[in-house]
Short mmCIF file of C-alpha atoms and ligand atoms in Angstrom, two decimals:
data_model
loop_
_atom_site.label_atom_id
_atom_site.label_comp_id
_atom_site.label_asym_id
_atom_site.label_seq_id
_atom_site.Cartn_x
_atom_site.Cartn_y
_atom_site.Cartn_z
CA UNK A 1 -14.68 17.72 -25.11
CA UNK A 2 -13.38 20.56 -27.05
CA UNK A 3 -11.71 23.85 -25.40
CA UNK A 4 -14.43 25.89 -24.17
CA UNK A 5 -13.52 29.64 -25.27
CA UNK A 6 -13.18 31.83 -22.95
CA UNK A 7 -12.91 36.19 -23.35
CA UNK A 8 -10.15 35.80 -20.90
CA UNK A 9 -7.47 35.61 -23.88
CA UNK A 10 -5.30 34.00 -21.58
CA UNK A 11 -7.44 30.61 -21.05
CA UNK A 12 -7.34 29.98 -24.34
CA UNK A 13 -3.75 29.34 -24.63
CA UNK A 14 -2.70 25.99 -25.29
CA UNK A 15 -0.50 25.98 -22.20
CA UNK A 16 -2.38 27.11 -19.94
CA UNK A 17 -3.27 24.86 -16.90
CA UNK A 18 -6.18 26.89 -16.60
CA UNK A 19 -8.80 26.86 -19.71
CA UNK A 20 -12.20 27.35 -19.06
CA UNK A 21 -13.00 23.70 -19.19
CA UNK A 22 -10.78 23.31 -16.01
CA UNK A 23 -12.37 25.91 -13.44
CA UNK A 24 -10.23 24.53 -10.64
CA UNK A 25 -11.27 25.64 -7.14
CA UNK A 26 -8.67 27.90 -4.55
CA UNK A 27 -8.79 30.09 -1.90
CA UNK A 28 -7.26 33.81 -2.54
CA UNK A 29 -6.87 37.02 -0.72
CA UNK A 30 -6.00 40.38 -1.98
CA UNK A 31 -3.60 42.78 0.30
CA UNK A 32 -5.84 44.18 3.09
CA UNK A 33 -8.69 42.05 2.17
CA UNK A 34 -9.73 38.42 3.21
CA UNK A 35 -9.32 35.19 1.74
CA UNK A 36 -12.29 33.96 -0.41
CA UNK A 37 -13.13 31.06 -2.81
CA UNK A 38 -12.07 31.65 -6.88
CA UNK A 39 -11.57 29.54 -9.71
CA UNK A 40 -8.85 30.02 -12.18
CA UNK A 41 -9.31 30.88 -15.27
CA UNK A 42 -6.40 31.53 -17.99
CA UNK A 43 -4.03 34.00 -15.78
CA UNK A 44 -6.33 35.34 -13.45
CA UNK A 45 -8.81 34.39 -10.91
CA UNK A 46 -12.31 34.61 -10.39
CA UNK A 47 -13.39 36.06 -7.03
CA UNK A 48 -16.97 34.02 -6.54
CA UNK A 49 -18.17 35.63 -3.13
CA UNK A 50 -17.79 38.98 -5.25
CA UNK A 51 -19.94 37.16 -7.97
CA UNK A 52 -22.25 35.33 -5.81
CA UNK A 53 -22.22 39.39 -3.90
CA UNK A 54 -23.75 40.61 -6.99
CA UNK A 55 -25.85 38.66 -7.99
CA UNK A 56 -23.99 36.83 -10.54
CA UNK A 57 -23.98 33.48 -9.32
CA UNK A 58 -26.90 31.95 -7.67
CA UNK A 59 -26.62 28.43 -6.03
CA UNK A 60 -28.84 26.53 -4.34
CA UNK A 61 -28.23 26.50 -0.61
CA UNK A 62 -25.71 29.91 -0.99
CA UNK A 63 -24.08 32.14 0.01
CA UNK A 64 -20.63 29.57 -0.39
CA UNK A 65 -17.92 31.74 -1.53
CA UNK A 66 -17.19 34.15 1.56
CA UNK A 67 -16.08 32.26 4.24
CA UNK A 68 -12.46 31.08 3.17
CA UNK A 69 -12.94 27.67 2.15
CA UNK A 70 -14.35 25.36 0.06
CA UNK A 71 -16.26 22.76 2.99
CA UNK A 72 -19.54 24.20 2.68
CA UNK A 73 -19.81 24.28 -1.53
CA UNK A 74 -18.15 20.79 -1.50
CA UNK A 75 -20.57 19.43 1.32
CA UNK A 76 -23.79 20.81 -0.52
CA UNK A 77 -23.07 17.67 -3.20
CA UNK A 78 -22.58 16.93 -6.96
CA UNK A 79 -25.82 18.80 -7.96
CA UNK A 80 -24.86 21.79 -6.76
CA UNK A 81 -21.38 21.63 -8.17
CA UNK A 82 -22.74 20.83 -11.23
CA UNK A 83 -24.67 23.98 -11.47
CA UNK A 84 -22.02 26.27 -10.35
CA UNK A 85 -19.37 24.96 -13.24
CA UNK A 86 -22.50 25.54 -15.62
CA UNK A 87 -23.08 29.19 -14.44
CA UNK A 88 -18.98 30.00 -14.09
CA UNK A 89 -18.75 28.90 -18.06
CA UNK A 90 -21.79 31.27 -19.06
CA UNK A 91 -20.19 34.20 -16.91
CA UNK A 92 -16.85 33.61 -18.74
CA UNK A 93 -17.70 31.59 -22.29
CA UNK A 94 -16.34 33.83 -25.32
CA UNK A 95 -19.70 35.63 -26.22
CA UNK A 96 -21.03 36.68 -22.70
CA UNK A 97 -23.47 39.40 -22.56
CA UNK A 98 -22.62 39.40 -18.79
CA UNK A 99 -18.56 40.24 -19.66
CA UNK A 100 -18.66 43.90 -18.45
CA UNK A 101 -20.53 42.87 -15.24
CA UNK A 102 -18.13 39.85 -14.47
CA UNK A 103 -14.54 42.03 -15.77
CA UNK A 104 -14.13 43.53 -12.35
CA UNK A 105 -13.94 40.57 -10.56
CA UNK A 106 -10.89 38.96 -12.18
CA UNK A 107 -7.46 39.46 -10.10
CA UNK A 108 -4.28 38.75 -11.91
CA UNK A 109 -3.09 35.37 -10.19
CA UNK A 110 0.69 36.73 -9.76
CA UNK A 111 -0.90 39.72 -7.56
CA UNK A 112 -2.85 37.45 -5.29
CA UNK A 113 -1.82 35.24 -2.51
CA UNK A 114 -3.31 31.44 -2.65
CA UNK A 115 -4.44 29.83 0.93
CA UNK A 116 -5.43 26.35 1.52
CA UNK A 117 -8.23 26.16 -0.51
CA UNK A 118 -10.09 23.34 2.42
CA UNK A 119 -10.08 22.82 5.77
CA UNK A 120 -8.72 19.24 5.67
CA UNK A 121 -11.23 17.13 8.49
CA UNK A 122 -8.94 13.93 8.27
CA UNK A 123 -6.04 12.69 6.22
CA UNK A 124 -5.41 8.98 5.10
CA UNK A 125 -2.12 7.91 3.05
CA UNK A 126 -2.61 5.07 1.41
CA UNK A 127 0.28 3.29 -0.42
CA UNK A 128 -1.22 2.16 -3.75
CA UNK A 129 1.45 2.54 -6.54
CA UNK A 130 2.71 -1.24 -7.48
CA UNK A 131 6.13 0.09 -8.67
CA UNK A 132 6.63 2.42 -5.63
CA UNK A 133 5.61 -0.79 -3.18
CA UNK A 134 7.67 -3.28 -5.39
CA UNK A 135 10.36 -0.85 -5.01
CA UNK A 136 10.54 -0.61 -1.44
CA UNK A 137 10.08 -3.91 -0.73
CA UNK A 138 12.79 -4.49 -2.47
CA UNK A 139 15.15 -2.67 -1.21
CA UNK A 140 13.82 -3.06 2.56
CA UNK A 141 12.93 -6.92 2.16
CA UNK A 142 13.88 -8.68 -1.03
CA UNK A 143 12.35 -8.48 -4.42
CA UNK A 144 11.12 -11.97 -4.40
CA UNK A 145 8.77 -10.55 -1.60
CA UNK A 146 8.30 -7.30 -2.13
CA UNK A 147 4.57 -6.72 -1.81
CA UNK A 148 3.42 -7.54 1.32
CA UNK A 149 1.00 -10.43 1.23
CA UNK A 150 -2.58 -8.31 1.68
CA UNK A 151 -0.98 -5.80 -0.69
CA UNK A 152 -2.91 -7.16 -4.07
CA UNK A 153 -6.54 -7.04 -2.03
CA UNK A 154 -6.80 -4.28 -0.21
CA UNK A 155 -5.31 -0.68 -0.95
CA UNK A 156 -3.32 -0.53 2.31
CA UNK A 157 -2.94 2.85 4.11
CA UNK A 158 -2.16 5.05 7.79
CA UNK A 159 -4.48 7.51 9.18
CA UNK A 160 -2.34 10.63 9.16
CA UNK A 161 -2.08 14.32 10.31
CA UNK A 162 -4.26 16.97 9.46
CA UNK A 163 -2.70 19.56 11.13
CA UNK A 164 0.25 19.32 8.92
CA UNK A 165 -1.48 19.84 5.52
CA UNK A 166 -0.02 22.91 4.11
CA UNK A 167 -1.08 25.01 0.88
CA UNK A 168 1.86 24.89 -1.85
CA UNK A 169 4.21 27.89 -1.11
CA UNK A 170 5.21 26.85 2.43
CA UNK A 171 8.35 26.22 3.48
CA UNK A 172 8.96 23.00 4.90
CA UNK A 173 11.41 22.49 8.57
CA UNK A 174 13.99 19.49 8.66
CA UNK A 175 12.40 17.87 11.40
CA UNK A 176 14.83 16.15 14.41
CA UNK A 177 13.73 12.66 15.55
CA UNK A 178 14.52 9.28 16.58
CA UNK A 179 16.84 7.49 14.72
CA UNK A 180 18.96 4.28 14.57
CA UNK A 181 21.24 2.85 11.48
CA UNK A 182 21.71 -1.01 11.76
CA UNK A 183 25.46 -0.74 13.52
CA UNK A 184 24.43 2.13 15.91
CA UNK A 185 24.04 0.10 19.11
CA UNK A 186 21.67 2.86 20.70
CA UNK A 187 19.11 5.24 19.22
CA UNK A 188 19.66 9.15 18.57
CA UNK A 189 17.93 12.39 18.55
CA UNK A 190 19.52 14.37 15.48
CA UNK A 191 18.07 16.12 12.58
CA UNK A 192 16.76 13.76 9.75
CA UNK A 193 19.48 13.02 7.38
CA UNK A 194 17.46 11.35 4.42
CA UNK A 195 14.52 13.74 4.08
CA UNK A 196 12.55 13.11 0.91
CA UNK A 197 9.49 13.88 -1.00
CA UNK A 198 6.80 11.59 -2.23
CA UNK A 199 4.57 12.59 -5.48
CA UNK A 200 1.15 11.70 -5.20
CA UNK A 201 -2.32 12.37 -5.97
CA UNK A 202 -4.70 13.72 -3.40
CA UNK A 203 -8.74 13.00 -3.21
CA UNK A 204 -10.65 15.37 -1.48
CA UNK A 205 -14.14 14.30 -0.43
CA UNK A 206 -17.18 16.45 -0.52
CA UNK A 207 -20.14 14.23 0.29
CA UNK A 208 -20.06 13.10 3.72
CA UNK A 209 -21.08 8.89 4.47
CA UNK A 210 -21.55 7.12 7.37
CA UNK A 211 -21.41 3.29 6.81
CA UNK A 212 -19.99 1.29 4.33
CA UNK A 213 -20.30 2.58 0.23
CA UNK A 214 -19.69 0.68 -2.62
CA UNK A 215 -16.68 2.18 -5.51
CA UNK A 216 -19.12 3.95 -7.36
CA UNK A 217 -21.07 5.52 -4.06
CA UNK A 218 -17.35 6.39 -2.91
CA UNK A 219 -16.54 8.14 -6.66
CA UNK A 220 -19.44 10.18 -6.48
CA UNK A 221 -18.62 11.53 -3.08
CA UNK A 222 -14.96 12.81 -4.46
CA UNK A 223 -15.03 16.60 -5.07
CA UNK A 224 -11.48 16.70 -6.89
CA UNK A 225 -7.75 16.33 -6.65
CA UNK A 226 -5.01 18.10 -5.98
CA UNK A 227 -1.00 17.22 -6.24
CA UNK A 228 0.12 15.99 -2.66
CA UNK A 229 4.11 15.83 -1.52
CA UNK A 230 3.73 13.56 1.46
CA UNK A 231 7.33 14.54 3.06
CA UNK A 232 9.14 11.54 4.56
CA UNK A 233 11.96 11.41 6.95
CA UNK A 234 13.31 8.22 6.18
CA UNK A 235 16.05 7.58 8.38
CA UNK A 236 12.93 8.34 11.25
CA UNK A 237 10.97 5.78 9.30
CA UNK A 238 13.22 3.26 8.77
CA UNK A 239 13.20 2.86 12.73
CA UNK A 240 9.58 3.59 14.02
CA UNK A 241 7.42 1.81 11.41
CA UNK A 242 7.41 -1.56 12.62
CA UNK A 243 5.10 -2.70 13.19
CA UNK A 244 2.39 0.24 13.10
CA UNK A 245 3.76 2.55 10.22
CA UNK A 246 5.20 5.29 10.01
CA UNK A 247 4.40 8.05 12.46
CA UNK A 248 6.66 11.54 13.09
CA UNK A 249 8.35 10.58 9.65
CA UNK A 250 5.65 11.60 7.78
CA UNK A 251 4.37 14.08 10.36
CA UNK A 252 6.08 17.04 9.80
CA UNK A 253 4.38 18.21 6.62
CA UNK A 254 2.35 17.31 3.67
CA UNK A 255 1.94 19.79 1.23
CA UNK A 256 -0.89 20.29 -1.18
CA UNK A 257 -1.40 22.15 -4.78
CA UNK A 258 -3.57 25.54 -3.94
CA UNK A 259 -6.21 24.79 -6.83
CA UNK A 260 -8.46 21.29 -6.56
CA UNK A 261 -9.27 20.11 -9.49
CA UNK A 262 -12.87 18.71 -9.94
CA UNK A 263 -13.95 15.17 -10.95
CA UNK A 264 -16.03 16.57 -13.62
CA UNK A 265 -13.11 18.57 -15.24
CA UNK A 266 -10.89 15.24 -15.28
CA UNK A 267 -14.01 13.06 -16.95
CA UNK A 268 -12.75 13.26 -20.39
CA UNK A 269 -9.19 12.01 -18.78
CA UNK A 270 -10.69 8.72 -16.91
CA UNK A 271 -8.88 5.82 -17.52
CA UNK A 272 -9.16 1.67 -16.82
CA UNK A 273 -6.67 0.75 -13.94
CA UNK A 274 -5.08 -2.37 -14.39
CA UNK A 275 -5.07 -5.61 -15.07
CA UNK A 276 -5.54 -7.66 -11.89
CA UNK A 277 -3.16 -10.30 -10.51
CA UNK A 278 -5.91 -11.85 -8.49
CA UNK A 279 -9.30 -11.20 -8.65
CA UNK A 280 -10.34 -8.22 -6.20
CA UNK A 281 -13.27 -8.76 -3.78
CA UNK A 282 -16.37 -7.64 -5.07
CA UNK A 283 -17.17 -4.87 -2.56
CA UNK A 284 -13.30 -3.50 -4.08
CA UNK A 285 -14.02 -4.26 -7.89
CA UNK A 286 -14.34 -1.64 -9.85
CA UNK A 287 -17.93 -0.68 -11.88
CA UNK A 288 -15.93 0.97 -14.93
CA UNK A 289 -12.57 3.19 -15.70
CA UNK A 290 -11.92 4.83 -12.03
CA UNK A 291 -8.18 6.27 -12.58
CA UNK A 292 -7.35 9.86 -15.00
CA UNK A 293 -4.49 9.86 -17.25
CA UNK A 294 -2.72 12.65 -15.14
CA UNK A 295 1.23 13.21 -17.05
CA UNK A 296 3.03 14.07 -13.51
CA UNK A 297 6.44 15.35 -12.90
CA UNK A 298 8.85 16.53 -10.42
CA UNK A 299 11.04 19.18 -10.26
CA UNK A 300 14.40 19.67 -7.56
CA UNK A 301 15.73 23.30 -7.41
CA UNK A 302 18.55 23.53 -5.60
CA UNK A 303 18.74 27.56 -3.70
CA UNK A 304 20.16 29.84 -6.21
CA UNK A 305 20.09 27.22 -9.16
CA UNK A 306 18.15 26.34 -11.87
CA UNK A 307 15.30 23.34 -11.59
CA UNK A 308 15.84 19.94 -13.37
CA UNK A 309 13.10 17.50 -13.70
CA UNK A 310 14.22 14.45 -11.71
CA UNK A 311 11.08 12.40 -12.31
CA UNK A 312 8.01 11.38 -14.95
CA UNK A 313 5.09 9.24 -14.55
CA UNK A 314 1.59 9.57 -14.57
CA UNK A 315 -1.87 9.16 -12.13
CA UNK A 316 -2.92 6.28 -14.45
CA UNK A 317 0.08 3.54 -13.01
CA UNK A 318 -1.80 3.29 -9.65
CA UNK A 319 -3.16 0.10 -8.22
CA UNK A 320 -6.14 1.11 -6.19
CA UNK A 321 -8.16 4.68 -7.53
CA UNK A 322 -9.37 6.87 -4.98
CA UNK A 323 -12.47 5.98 -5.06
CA UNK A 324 -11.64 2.11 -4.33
CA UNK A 325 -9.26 3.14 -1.42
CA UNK A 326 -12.24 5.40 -0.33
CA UNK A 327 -14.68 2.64 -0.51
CA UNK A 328 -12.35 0.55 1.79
CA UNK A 329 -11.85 3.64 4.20
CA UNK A 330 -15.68 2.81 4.73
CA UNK A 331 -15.81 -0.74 4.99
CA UNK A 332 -15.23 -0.40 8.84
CA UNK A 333 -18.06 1.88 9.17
CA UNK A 334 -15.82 4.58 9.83
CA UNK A 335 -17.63 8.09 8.80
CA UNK A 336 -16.09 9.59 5.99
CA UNK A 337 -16.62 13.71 5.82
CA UNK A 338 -16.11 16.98 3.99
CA UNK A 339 -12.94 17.95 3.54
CA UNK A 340 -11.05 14.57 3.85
CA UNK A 341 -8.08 13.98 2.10
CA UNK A 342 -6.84 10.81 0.40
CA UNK A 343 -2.73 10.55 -0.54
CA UNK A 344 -2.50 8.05 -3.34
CA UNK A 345 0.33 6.67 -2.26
CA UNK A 346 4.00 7.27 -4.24
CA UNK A 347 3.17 7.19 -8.35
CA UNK A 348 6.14 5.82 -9.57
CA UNK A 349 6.35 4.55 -13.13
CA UNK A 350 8.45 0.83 -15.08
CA UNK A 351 11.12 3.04 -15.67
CA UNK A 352 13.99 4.43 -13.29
CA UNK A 353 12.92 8.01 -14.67
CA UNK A 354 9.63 7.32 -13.75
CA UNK A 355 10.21 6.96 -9.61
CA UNK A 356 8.43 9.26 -7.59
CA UNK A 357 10.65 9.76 -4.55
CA UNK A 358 14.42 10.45 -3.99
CA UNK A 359 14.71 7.10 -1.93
CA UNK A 360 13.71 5.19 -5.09
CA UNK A 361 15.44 7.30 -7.57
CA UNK A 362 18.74 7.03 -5.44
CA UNK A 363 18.20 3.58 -4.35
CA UNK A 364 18.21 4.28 -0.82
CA UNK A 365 21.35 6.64 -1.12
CA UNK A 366 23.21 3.95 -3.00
CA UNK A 367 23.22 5.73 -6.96
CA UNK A 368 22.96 9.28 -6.19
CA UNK A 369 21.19 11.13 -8.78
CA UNK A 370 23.43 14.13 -11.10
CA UNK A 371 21.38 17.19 -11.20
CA UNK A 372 23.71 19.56 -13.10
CA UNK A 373 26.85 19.91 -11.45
CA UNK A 374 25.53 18.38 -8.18
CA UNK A 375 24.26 14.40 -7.25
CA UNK A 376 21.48 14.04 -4.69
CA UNK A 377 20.77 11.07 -2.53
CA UNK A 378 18.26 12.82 -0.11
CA UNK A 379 16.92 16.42 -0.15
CA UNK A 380 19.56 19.38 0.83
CA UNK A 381 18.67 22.61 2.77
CA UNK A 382 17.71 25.25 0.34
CA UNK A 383 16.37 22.85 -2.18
CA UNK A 384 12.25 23.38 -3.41
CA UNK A 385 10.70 20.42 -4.85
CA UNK A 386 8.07 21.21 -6.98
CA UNK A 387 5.42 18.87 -8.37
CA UNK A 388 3.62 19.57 -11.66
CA UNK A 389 0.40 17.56 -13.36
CA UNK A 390 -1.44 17.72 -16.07
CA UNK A 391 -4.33 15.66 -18.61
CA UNK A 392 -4.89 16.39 -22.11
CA UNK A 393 -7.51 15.45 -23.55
CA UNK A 394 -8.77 16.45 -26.93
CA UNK A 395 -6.01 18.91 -27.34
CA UNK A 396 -7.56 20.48 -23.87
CA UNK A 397 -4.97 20.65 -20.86
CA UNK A 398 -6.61 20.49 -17.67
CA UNK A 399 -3.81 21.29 -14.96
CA UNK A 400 -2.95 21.30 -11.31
CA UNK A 401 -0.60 24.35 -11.32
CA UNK A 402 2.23 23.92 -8.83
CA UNK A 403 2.65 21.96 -5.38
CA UNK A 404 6.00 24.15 -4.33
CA UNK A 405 8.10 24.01 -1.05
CA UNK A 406 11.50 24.99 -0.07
CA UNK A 407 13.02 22.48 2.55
CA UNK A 408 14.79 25.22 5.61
CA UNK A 409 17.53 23.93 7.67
CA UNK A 410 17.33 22.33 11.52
CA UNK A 411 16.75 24.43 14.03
CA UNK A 412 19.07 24.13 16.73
CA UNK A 413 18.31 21.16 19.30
CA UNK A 414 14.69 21.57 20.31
CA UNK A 415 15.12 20.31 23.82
CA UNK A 416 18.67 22.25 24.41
CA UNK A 417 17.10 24.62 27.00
CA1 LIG B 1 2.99 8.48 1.11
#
């Protein structure tokens, strides 16, 4: 679909993450005032419970947009957000007759602060990316054996934390924990050492289920997706995982972009996923093109430097889609509702540019990476990693914005009392 003009100059830029064919969702508050739902749009945002306030925007099932987070607009179901991306693009197409009405409620983004834009209900990581799992289990297990044996029929995943979702813009602790390298006779309780990031996708779910749903029930129940940095400790890893996964390694944060994309504004970038070693299980297979063409990258930033990109790939190298790992989430019977999140799993690309974590681009510490002057195996205090995606389709960018956050030093020994 063509770029959708907008009279906010600014949308129509051809860099901007932000055209009026995106309309990505957040959470914003002004100083003194609350937080409320906006979309973006160009450079500034749109403050909906303002809109919906006067009258502007009228939604079955309303008022959405005052409370502070998205649950209640992304529980009423794809109807309903179907009619509010119709009514936000008449409010802001090039043309309006509503434009002076509508002016007053745009905030310049720089002179707002973004919140979580969800309440996250659960969190599941899943761990879908062939190259990521190849590389692993590679250098973990041997490359003759990499994937584990279930790993080509199901999309195989952890329940994680909710509590530790975080809205890009956080800072991020180095955690302590439990550790033990193969010639340490005993365990140790020391800060993590090999702290990393992992760039993924994340699913957020609007409609609710409860019993099993087949792909396409489970990709009509997706809302949209944000960029997710599942944080991993992985010298705390390395030791607890076996054999129920990782735990307090991937604990202490996950952060989140502060804008979720919706399915319908990533339509024109769905994509096939691949070509199947073995032949899924029906109840898995997929009923047409379930990934996005979503160009990813990561940026390190070292404090006080400058940022180099340290890795490229894109959404579309994944195994499982979302909506097949969310289909399997439900096989069990296990309720699925509003506000659950879905990590992808690492997207790592063929190429040794195109890993998406420091343990793969270092090799587990053992061909530190140069970033300018400096080489990084793991992630030093002070450094922000910040993970950028976009699709382009038809000349029309439809983008994530930033997932930011700044890694702090240890505290001093938690227990030292
Ligand atoms: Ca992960």
């Amino acid at each position: 679909m063509a770029l959708i003009r907008s009279w906010v100059a600014s949308a129509n830029a051809p860099e901007t993450d932000f055209p009026l064919n995106n309309l990505p969702c957040g959470v914003f508050s002004r100083p003194n005032a609350k937080a409320r739902c906006g979309m973006a749009i160009g450079d500034q945002v749109l403050d909906l419970a303002a809109a919906e306030d006067a009258g502007l925007l009228t939604l079955a099932g309303g008022p959405y947009f005052g409370g502070g987070d998205w649950n209640a607009l992304m529980a009423a179901g794809p109807a309903v957000w179907a009619d509010l991306r119709a009514q936000v693009t008449v409010l802001l197409a090039e043309g309006s007759v509503l434009q002076p009405e509508v002016a007053p409620h745009l905030h310049e983004q720089g002179a707002v602060r973004l919140h979580m834009p969800f309440r996250v209900a659960g969190y599941t990581d899943f761990y879908a990316g062939r190259h990521h799992a190849f590389n692993v289990g590679s250098m973990f297990r041997d490359p003759a054996n990499a994937l584990p044996p279930n790993w080509l029929h199901i999309p195989i995943g952890y329940n994680g934390r909710a509590s530790s979702v975080y809205v890009s813009g956080t800072a991020v602790r180095r955690p302590w924990g439990q550790v033990k390298g193969p010639d340490q006779p005993l365990p140790a309780f020391q800060p993590s050492r090999r702290f990393d990031f992992e760039l993924e996708m994340g699913a957020v779910v609007g409609v609710a289920s409860d019993g099993p749903v087949t792909v396409a029930e489970a990709d009509a129940m997706i809302f949209g997706y944000v960029l997710l940095n599942d944080w991993s400790a992985r010298d705390i890893q390395a030791w607890e995982y076996q054999p129920l996964g990782p735990f307090q390694a991937k604990a202490t944060a996950t952060t989140v972009s502060p804008w979720i994309v919706m399915r319908a504004a990533l339509e024109p970038a769905r994509t096939n996923g691949p070509t199947r070693d073995v032949p899924l299980l029906p109840h898995l297979a997929e009923p047409g093109p379930m990934l996005y063409d979503i160009a990813l990258e990561v940026g390190l930033t070292p404090e006080g430097g400058a940022e180099t990109v340290i890795s490229r790939t894109n959404y579309r190298e994944m195994y499982y889609s979302a909506a097949q790992q969310l289909a399997h989430h439900t096989t069990s019977g296990c309720p699925m509702q509003t506000g659950d999140l879905l990590g992808s799993g690492t997207i790592s690309g063929p190429l040794r540019e195109n890993r998406g974590s420091l343990l793969e681009l270092s090799w587990g510490g053992k061909e530190p990476l140069a970033i300018g002057g400096l080489t990084r195996s793991f992630i030093e205090d002070g450094d922000t990693i910040t993970l950028r995606g976009h699709a382009v389709s038809d000349g029309v960018r439809i983008g994530f914005g930033a997932c930011a956050g700044q890694l702090l030093p240890a505290l001093a020994d938690p227990y030292a009392r």
